[in-house]
PDB file of C-alpha atoms in Angstrom:
ATOM      1  CA  MET A   1     -32.033 -18.125   7.751  1.00 49.00           C
ATOM      2  CA  SER A   2     -28.849 -19.798   8.735  1.00 47.00           C
ATOM      3  CA  ILE A   3     -25.339 -19.652   7.456  1.00 45.00           C
ATOM      4  CA  ARG A   4     -24.632 -23.352   7.094  1.00 42.00           C
ATOM      5  CA  ALA A   5     -21.510 -25.461   6.872  1.00 35.00           C
ATOM      6  CA  THR A   6     -20.562 -27.225   3.661  1.00 30.00           C
ATOM      7  CA  GLU A   7     -18.696 -30.436   2.951  1.00 28.00           C
ATOM      8  CA  GLY A   8     -15.130 -30.234   4.160  1.00 32.00           C
ATOM      9  CA  GLY A   9     -15.952 -27.900   7.010  1.00 34.00           C
ATOM     10  CA  GLY A  10     -15.693 -24.653   5.085  1.00 31.00           C
ATOM     11  CA  PRO A  11     -18.440 -22.017   5.083  1.00 31.00           C
ATOM     12  CA  PRO A  12     -20.635 -21.712   1.966  1.00 28.00           C
ATOM     13  CA  TRP A  13     -19.230 -18.355   1.007  1.00 26.00           C
ATOM     14  CA  GLY A  14     -15.621 -19.580   0.571  1.00 30.00           C
ATOM     15  CA  ALA A  15     -12.588 -17.530   1.498  1.00 32.00           C
ATOM     16  CA  THR A  16     -13.485 -14.057   2.688  1.00 31.00           C
ATOM     17  CA  GLY A  17     -10.174 -12.569   3.661  1.00 28.00           C
ATOM     18  CA  LEU A  18      -9.046  -9.635   1.531  1.00 24.00           C
ATOM     19  CA  PRO A  19      -5.383  -8.837   0.825  1.00 28.00           C
ATOM     20  CA  GLN A  20      -4.093  -5.912   2.862  1.00 30.00           C
ATOM     21  CA  PRO A  21      -2.965  -2.916   0.793  1.00 32.00           C
ATOM     22  CA  GLU A  22       0.657  -1.889   0.868  1.00 33.00           C
ATOM     23  CA  PRO A  23       1.292   1.058   3.244  1.00 37.00           C
ATOM     24  CA  LYS A  24       1.577   4.348   1.465  1.00 38.00           C
ATOM     25  CA  PRO A  25       3.082   7.667   2.587  1.00 40.00           C
ATOM     26  CA  ARG A  26       0.403   9.907   4.034  1.00 41.00           C
ATOM     27  CA  ASN A  27       0.020  13.665   3.737  1.00 47.00           C
ATOM     28  CA  VAL A  28      -1.032  14.579   7.264  1.00 42.00           C
ATOM     29  CA  ARG A  29      -2.233  18.062   6.351  1.00 48.00           C
ATOM     30  CA  LEU A  30      -4.383  16.681   3.508  1.00 42.00           C
ATOM     31  CA  ILE A  31      -5.909  14.063   5.782  1.00 38.00           C
ATOM     32  CA  VAL A  32      -6.781  16.680   8.401  1.00 40.00           C
ATOM     33  CA  LEU A  33      -8.317  18.886   5.706  1.00 41.00           C
ATOM     34  CA  VAL A  34     -10.414  16.006   4.370  1.00 40.00           C
ATOM     35  CA  VAL A  35     -11.655  15.178   7.863  1.00 38.00           C
ATOM     36  CA  LEU A  36     -12.595  18.809   8.525  1.00 42.00           C
ATOM     37  CA  VAL A  37     -14.504  18.988   5.217  1.00 42.00           C
ATOM     38  CA  ALA A  38     -16.321  15.780   6.047  1.00 42.00           C
ATOM     39  CA  ILE A  39     -17.356  17.162   9.452  1.00 38.00           C
ATOM     40  CA  VAL A  40     -18.703  20.322   7.804  1.00 43.00           C
ATOM     41  CA  VAL A  41     -20.673  18.261   5.277  1.00 41.00           C
ATOM     42  CA  VAL A  42     -22.155  16.044   8.021  1.00 37.00           C
ATOM     43  CA  VAL A  43     -23.176  19.015  10.095  1.00 41.00           C
ATOM     44  CA  GLY A  44     -24.747  20.588   7.010  1.00 45.00           C
ATOM     45  CA  VAL A  45     -26.779  17.456   6.303  1.00 41.00           C
ATOM     46  CA  LEU A  46     -27.875  17.275   9.944  1.00 40.00           C
ATOM     47  CA  VAL A  47     -29.032  20.899   9.919  1.00 41.00           C
ATOM     48  CA  ALA A  48     -30.848  20.491   6.597  1.00 44.00           C
ATOM     49  CA  THR A  49     -32.521  17.145   7.156  1.00 40.00           C
ATOM     50  CA  GLY A  50     -32.180  16.281  10.839  1.00 41.00           C
ATOM     51  CA  THR A  51     -30.746  12.923   9.750  1.00 39.00           C
ATOM     52  CA  VAL A  52     -27.195  11.670   9.268  1.00 41.00           C
ATOM     53  CA  ARG A  53     -26.788   8.263   7.626  1.00 43.00           C
ATOM     54  CA  VAL A  54     -23.907   6.269   8.981  1.00 46.00           C
ATOM     55  CA  PRO A  55     -21.774   5.189   5.961  1.00 51.00           C
ATOM     56  CA  PHE A  56     -20.009   1.865   5.560  1.00 56.00           C
ATOM     57  CA  ILE A  57     -16.555   3.118   4.828  1.00 51.00           C
ATOM     58  CA  GLY A  58     -15.224   1.502   1.659  1.00 54.00           C
ATOM     59  CA  SER A  59     -18.419  -0.478   1.009  1.00 73.00           C
ATOM     60  CA  LYS A  60     -21.233  -0.168  -1.505  1.00 92.00           C
ATOM     61  CA  THR A  61     -24.582  -0.355   0.223  1.00 93.00           C
ATOM     62  CA  VAL A  62     -28.130  -1.281  -0.660  1.00 94.00           C
ATOM     63  CA  THR A  63     -31.339  -0.372   1.188  1.00 94.00           C
ATOM     64  CA  GLU A  64     -33.790  -3.217   1.501  1.00 94.00           C
ATOM     65  CA  GLY A  65     -37.372  -2.654   2.609  1.00 92.00           C
ATOM     66  CA  ASP A  66     -40.806  -4.081   3.158  1.00 91.00           C
ATOM     67  CA  PRO A  67     -43.765  -1.805   2.270  1.00 86.00           C
ATOM     68  CA  ALA A  68     -46.219  -4.160   3.977  1.00 87.00           C
ATOM     69  CA  PHE A  69     -44.598  -3.828   7.403  1.00 89.00           C
ATOM     70  CA  GLY A  70     -42.935  -0.492   6.808  1.00 89.00           C
ATOM     71  CA  TRP A  71     -39.259  -1.179   7.596  1.00 92.00           C
ATOM     72  CA  THR A  72     -36.034  -0.455   5.752  1.00 94.00           C
ATOM     73  CA  ILE A  73     -32.423  -1.346   6.507  1.00 95.00           C
ATOM     74  CA  THR A  74     -29.196  -0.393   4.741  1.00 95.00           C
ATOM     75  CA  ILE A  75     -26.525  -3.087   4.490  1.00 96.00           C
ATOM     76  CA  PRO A  76     -23.312  -3.660   2.548  1.00 96.00           C
ATOM     77  CA  ALA A  77     -24.142  -4.861  -0.955  1.00 95.00           C
ATOM     78  CA  LYS A  78     -21.568  -7.626  -0.571  1.00 95.00           C
ATOM     79  CA  TRP A  79     -23.866  -9.266   1.986  1.00 96.00           C
ATOM     80  CA  THR A  80     -26.638  -9.700  -0.607  1.00 95.00           C
ATOM     81  CA  SER A  81     -25.058 -12.043  -3.160  1.00 93.00           C
ATOM     82  CA  LYS A  82     -27.806 -14.484  -2.176  1.00 94.00           C
ATOM     83  CA  SER A  83     -30.968 -12.662  -1.134  1.00 93.00           C
ATOM     84  CA  GLN A  84     -34.695 -12.792  -1.325  1.00 91.00           C
ATOM     85  CA  ALA A  85     -37.734 -10.836  -0.192  1.00 88.00           C
ATOM     86  CA  LEU A  86     -40.576 -12.926   1.161  1.00 84.00           C
ATOM     87  CA  THR A  87     -44.299 -12.176   1.484  1.00 77.00           C
ATOM     88  CA  SER A  88     -45.962 -15.333   2.796  1.00 73.00           C
ATOM     89  CA  THR A  89     -44.073 -15.799   6.055  1.00 83.00           C
ATOM     90  CA  THR A  90     -42.993 -13.893   9.138  1.00 92.00           C
ATOM     91  CA  VAL A  91     -39.479 -13.915   7.587  1.00 93.00           C
ATOM     92  CA  ARG A  92     -39.676 -10.901   5.307  1.00 94.00           C
ATOM     93  CA  PHE A  93     -36.150 -10.733   3.992  1.00 95.00           C
ATOM     94  CA  GLN A  94     -33.038 -12.853   4.135  1.00 95.00           C
ATOM     95  CA  ALA A  95     -29.616 -12.698   2.529  1.00 96.00           C
ATOM     96  CA  GLU A  96     -26.121 -14.143   2.587  1.00 95.00           C
ATOM     97  CA  GLY A  97     -22.823 -12.945   1.242  1.00 96.00           C
ATOM     98  CA  SER A  98     -19.148 -12.352   2.230  1.00 94.00           C
ATOM     99  CA  GLY A  99     -19.569 -14.564   5.282  1.00 94.00           C
ATOM    100  CA  VAL A 100     -22.552 -12.698   6.781  1.00 96.00           C
ATOM    101  CA  GLY A 101     -26.220 -13.601   6.845  1.00 96.00           C
ATOM    102  CA  ILE A 102     -29.054 -11.238   7.671  1.00 97.00           C
ATOM    103  CA  ARG A 103     -32.712 -12.025   8.278  1.00 96.00           C
ATOM    104  CA  VAL A 104     -35.634  -9.688   9.080  1.00 96.00           C
ATOM    105  CA  GLN A 105     -38.862 -11.070  10.565  1.00 95.00           C
ATOM    106  CA  ALA A 106     -42.009  -9.096  11.363  1.00 93.00           C
ATOM    107  CA  GLN A 107     -45.189  -9.983  13.189  1.00 92.00           C
ATOM    108  CA  ARG A 108     -48.321  -7.997  14.049  1.00 90.00           C
ATOM    109  CA  PHE A 109     -50.137  -8.327  17.330  1.00 88.00           C
ATOM    110  CA  PRO A 110     -53.730  -7.494  18.293  1.00 87.00           C
ATOM    111  CA  GLN A 111     -52.556  -4.760  20.642  1.00 87.00           C
ATOM    112  CA  GLU A 112     -49.484  -2.727  21.413  1.00 88.00           C
ATOM    113  CA  LEU A 113     -46.890  -3.740  23.965  1.00 88.00           C
ATOM    114  CA  PRO A 114     -46.153  -0.778  26.289  1.00 87.00           C
ATOM    115  CA  ALA A 115     -42.486   0.195  26.213  1.00 86.00           C
ATOM    116  CA  ASP A 116     -42.152  -0.276  29.941  1.00 87.00           C
ATOM    117  CA  GLN A 117     -43.005  -3.984  29.591  1.00 91.00           C
ATOM    118  CA  VAL A 118     -40.187  -4.761  27.161  1.00 93.00           C
ATOM    119  CA  ARG A 119     -37.789  -5.361  30.057  1.00 94.00           C
ATOM    120  CA  SER A 120     -40.216  -7.500  32.039  1.00 94.00           C
ATOM    121  CA  ASP A 121     -39.216 -11.022  32.994  1.00 95.00           C
ATOM    122  CA  THR A 122     -42.132 -12.421  31.019  1.00 93.00           C
ATOM    123  CA  VAL A 123     -40.913 -10.884  27.748  1.00 94.00           C
ATOM    124  CA  VAL A 124     -37.219 -11.520  28.346  1.00 95.00           C
ATOM    125  CA  ASN A 125     -37.821 -15.172  29.245  1.00 94.00           C
ATOM    126  CA  GLN A 126     -39.846 -15.732  26.094  1.00 94.00           C
ATOM    127  CA  LEU A 127     -37.048 -14.287  23.964  1.00 95.00           C
ATOM    128  CA  LYS A 128     -34.452 -16.375  25.778  1.00 95.00           C
ATOM    129  CA  ASN A 129     -36.492 -19.461  24.973  1.00 95.00           C
ATOM    130  CA  LEU A 130     -36.430 -18.512  21.279  1.00 94.00           C
ATOM    131  CA  VAL A 131     -32.656 -18.159  21.400  1.00 96.00           C
ATOM    132  CA  ASN A 132     -32.198 -21.515  23.106  1.00 95.00           C
ATOM    133  CA  ARG A 133     -34.109 -23.287  20.343  1.00 93.00           C
ATOM    134  CA  HIS A 134     -31.131 -22.920  18.017  1.00 91.00           C
ATOM    135  CA  GLY A 135     -29.427 -25.970  19.479  1.00 88.00           C
ATOM    136  CA  ALA A 136     -28.480 -27.976  22.531  1.00 91.00           C
ATOM    137  CA  ASP A 137     -25.196 -26.069  22.969  1.00 96.00           C
ATOM    138  CA  VAL A 138     -26.455 -22.487  22.696  1.00 97.00           C
ATOM    139  CA  THR A 139     -24.210 -20.194  24.753  1.00 98.00           C
ATOM    140  CA  ILE A 140     -25.405 -16.645  25.352  1.00 98.00           C
ATOM    141  CA  ARG A 141     -22.435 -14.314  25.084  1.00 98.00           C
ATOM    142  CA  GLU A 142     -24.269 -11.054  25.646  1.00 97.00           C
ATOM    143  CA  GLY A 143     -27.744 -10.253  26.793  1.00 96.00           C
ATOM    144  CA  PRO A 144     -30.315  -9.430  27.460  1.00 97.00           C
ATOM    145  CA  THR A 145     -29.095  -5.993  26.393  1.00 97.00           C
ATOM    146  CA  PHE A 146     -31.628  -3.178  26.205  1.00 96.00           C
ATOM    147  CA  GLY A 147     -31.582  -0.108  23.985  1.00 94.00           C
ATOM    148  CA  THR A 148     -33.517   1.913  21.447  1.00 93.00           C
ATOM    149  CA  ILE A 149     -33.236   2.683  17.740  1.00 92.00           C
ATOM    150  CA  ARG A 150     -35.145   5.733  16.608  1.00 87.00           C
ATOM    151  CA  GLY A 151     -37.158   5.504  19.817  1.00 86.00           C
ATOM    152  CA  VAL A 152     -38.120   1.857  19.280  1.00 91.00           C
ATOM    153  CA  PRO A 153     -37.022  -0.264  22.251  1.00 93.00           C
ATOM    154  CA  TYR A 154     -35.147  -3.490  21.602  1.00 95.00           C
ATOM    155  CA  VAL A 155     -33.780  -6.499  23.421  1.00 97.00           C
ATOM    156  CA  ARG A 156     -30.537  -7.946  22.042  1.00 98.00           C
ATOM    157  CA  TYR A 157     -28.983 -11.341  22.483  1.00 98.00           C
ATOM    158  CA  VAL A 158     -25.581 -12.433  21.121  1.00 98.00           C
ATOM    159  CA  TYR A 159     -25.013 -16.167  21.217  1.00 98.00           C
ATOM    160  CA  THR A 160     -23.092 -19.064  19.678  1.00 98.00           C
ATOM    161  CA  PHE A 161     -24.277 -22.529  18.718  1.00 96.00           C
ATOM    162  CA  THR A 162     -23.100 -25.402  16.595  1.00 96.00           C
ATOM    163  CA  ASP A 163     -24.724 -25.966  13.198  1.00 93.00           C
ATOM    164  CA  SER A 164     -24.294 -29.530  11.830  1.00 90.00           C
ATOM    165  CA  SER A 165     -26.938 -29.429   9.110  1.00 85.00           C
ATOM    166  CA  SER A 166     -24.379 -30.272   6.383  1.00 81.00           C
ATOM    167  CA  GLY A 167     -22.811 -33.042   8.415  1.00 90.00           C
ATOM    168  CA  VAL A 168     -19.836 -30.869   9.330  1.00 93.00           C
ATOM    169  CA  PRO A 169     -20.120 -28.994  12.633  1.00 94.00           C
ATOM    170  CA  VAL A 170     -19.461 -25.256  12.469  1.00 95.00           C
ATOM    171  CA  VAL A 171     -19.794 -22.839  15.383  1.00 96.00           C
ATOM    172  CA  LEU A 172     -21.980 -19.885  14.403  1.00 97.00           C
ATOM    173  CA  GLN A 173     -22.496 -16.600  16.205  1.00 97.00           C
ATOM    174  CA  ASP A 174     -25.711 -14.618  15.966  1.00 97.00           C
ATOM    175  CA  ALA A 175     -26.730 -11.126  17.046  1.00 98.00           C
ATOM    176  CA  ASP A 176     -30.517 -10.956  17.458  1.00 98.00           C
ATOM    177  CA  TYR A 177     -32.332  -7.647  17.838  1.00 98.00           C
ATOM    178  CA  TYR A 178     -35.961  -7.902  18.961  1.00 97.00           C
ATOM    179  CA  LEU A 179     -37.586  -4.527  18.290  1.00 96.00           C
ATOM    180  CA  PHE A 180     -40.945  -3.880  19.959  1.00 94.00           C
ATOM    181  CA  ASN A 181     -42.563  -1.353  17.649  1.00 90.00           C
ATOM    182  CA  GLY A 182     -46.029  -0.667  19.046  1.00 87.00           C
ATOM    183  CA  ALA A 183     -48.164  -3.528  17.775  1.00 89.00           C
ATOM    184  CA  LYS A 184     -45.306  -5.108  15.837  1.00 91.00           C
ATOM    185  CA  LEU A 185     -42.361  -7.282  16.778  1.00 94.00           C
ATOM    186  CA  GLU A 186     -39.499  -6.895  14.307  1.00 95.00           C
ATOM    187  CA  GLU A 187     -36.538  -9.237  14.647  1.00 96.00           C
ATOM    188  CA  VAL A 188     -33.268  -8.476  12.866  1.00 97.00           C
ATOM    189  CA  THR A 189     -30.693 -11.271  12.983  1.00 97.00           C
ATOM    190  CA  PHE A 190     -27.057 -11.085  11.858  1.00 98.00           C
ATOM    191  CA  GLU A 191     -25.201 -14.374  11.560  1.00 97.00           C
ATOM    192  CA  THR A 192     -21.647 -15.432  10.783  1.00 97.00           C
ATOM    193  CA  THR A 193     -19.119 -17.986  12.015  1.00 97.00           C
ATOM    194  CA  ALA A 194     -17.886 -17.363  15.552  1.00 97.00           C
ATOM    195  CA  ALA A 195     -14.368 -17.020  14.215  1.00 96.00           C
ATOM    196  CA  HIS A 196     -15.494 -14.276  11.766  1.00 96.00           C
ATOM    197  CA  TYR A 197     -17.765 -12.383  14.153  1.00 98.00           C
ATOM    198  CA  ALA A 198     -15.303  -9.835  15.541  1.00 97.00           C
ATOM    199  CA  SER A 199     -14.164  -8.744  12.069  1.00 96.00           C
ATOM    200  CA  VAL A 200     -17.722  -7.995  10.858  1.00 96.00           C
ATOM    201  CA  LEU A 201     -19.068  -6.571  14.131  1.00 97.00           C
ATOM    202  CA  PRO A 202     -18.326  -2.903  13.095  1.00 95.00           C
ATOM    203  CA  ASP A 203     -20.518  -3.312   9.990  1.00 96.00           C
ATOM    204  CA  ILE A 204     -23.216  -5.103  11.998  1.00 97.00           C
ATOM    205  CA  ASN A 205     -23.290  -2.190  14.478  1.00 96.00           C
ATOM    206  CA  LYS A 206     -23.584   0.313  11.628  1.00 96.00           C
ATOM    207  CA  ALA A 207     -26.279  -1.702   9.810  1.00 96.00           C
ATOM    208  CA  ILE A 208     -28.598  -1.999  12.794  1.00 97.00           C
ATOM    209  CA  GLN A 209     -28.467   1.741  13.334  1.00 95.00           C
ATOM    210  CA  THR A 210     -29.908   2.235   9.827  1.00 94.00           C
ATOM    211  CA  PHE A 211     -32.998   0.203  10.642  1.00 95.00           C
ATOM    212  CA  ARG A 212     -36.106   2.331  10.223  1.00 92.00           C
ATOM    213  CA  SER A 213     -39.727   1.313  10.743  1.00 88.00           C
ATOM    214  CA  GLN A 214     -43.039   3.051  10.909  1.00 80.00           C
ATOM    215  CA  HIS A 215     -45.201   2.394  13.910  1.00 66.00           C
ATOM    216  CA  PHE A 216     -47.974  -0.045  13.066  1.00 51.00           C
ATOM    217  CA  THR A 217     -50.730   2.462  13.844  1.00 48.00           C
ATOM    218  CA  ALA A 218     -49.043   5.680  12.714  1.00 43.00           C
ATOM    219  CA  GLY A 219     -48.097   7.218   9.410  1.00 44.00           C
ATOM    220  CA  PRO A 220     -47.265   5.902   5.970  1.00 45.00           C
ATOM    221  CA  SER A 221     -44.616   3.264   5.294  1.00 43.00           C
ATOM    222  CA  PRO A 222     -41.154   4.505   4.316  1.00 44.00           C
ATOM    223  CA  SER A 223     -40.227   4.339   0.660  1.00 48.00           C
ATOM    224  CA  VAL A 224     -38.219   1.335  -0.478  1.00 51.00           C
ATOM    225  CA  THR A 225     -35.129   2.293  -2.448  1.00 51.00           C
ATOM    226  CA  ALA A 226     -34.070  -1.230  -3.324  1.00 51.00           C
ATOM    227  CA  THR A 227     -35.375  -4.767  -3.205  1.00 48.00           C
ATOM    228  CA  ALA A 228     -33.778  -8.185  -3.338  1.00 44.00           C
ATOM    229  CA  THR A 229     -33.389  -9.458  -6.916  1.00 39.00           C
ATOM    230  CA  SER A 230     -30.606 -12.063  -6.744  1.00 37.00           C
ATOM    231  CA  ALA A 231     -30.765 -15.798  -6.197  1.00 40.00           C
ATOM    232  CA  PRO A 232     -32.698 -17.076  -3.137  1.00 42.00           C
ATOM    233  CA  ALA A 233     -30.765 -17.865   0.002  1.00 42.00           C
ATOM    234  CA  SER A 234     -30.692 -21.296   1.608  1.00 41.00           C
ATOM    235  CA  PRO A 235     -33.759 -22.095   3.769  1.00 40.00           C
ATOM    236  CA  GLY A 236     -33.387 -21.152   7.391  1.00 43.00           C
ATOM    237  CA  HIS A 237     -33.862 -23.204  10.510  1.00 42.00           C
TER     238      HIS A 237
END
């Protein structure tokens, strides 16, 4: 999926800036008390369940999932004004809203990729080739960056490119996470305009940390708490 330009050069989602609230007097003691209570609650949840969900402060969220491939991800509901779940393609879910697009792809392979091969030149070069297919002017801003989410290793690329599909060039910025989950490759892509990227990066960082997926050969799929029901997003590139 791609966030695409519209006639006149504006993004399809329109104005996204929100008015800033007027500053209000703050009760420092009350704020400290609220923070302490929040810490106690989080610790209690961690002790009871072993899991702490990272909240999106001030945002309603929705958890999207795919029983067939066994992944879930929690994202701000405002990102899903245009969303759809897919079943007949490697793209399993895509959505747009509030200036941010998200796409999840999943593929199964005949055999598992050992974790120690994720950083190999062969794998990294193949992923770099995928990134470069977005356009002639692709510029990699970050990557390859290596990490893990819930023990699943990933390779991340952050890059910009110009999208001219509407006839009006717009510079987009993507963050691609390639997660090598045993015999699956799961790709989570976040996309926005380059000018908007810094302002949504905190939510992107929180969203990717909520990504959960069962290993292809182990255990049942996680339960899906929500599915896409709104209008389909624009076709991707």
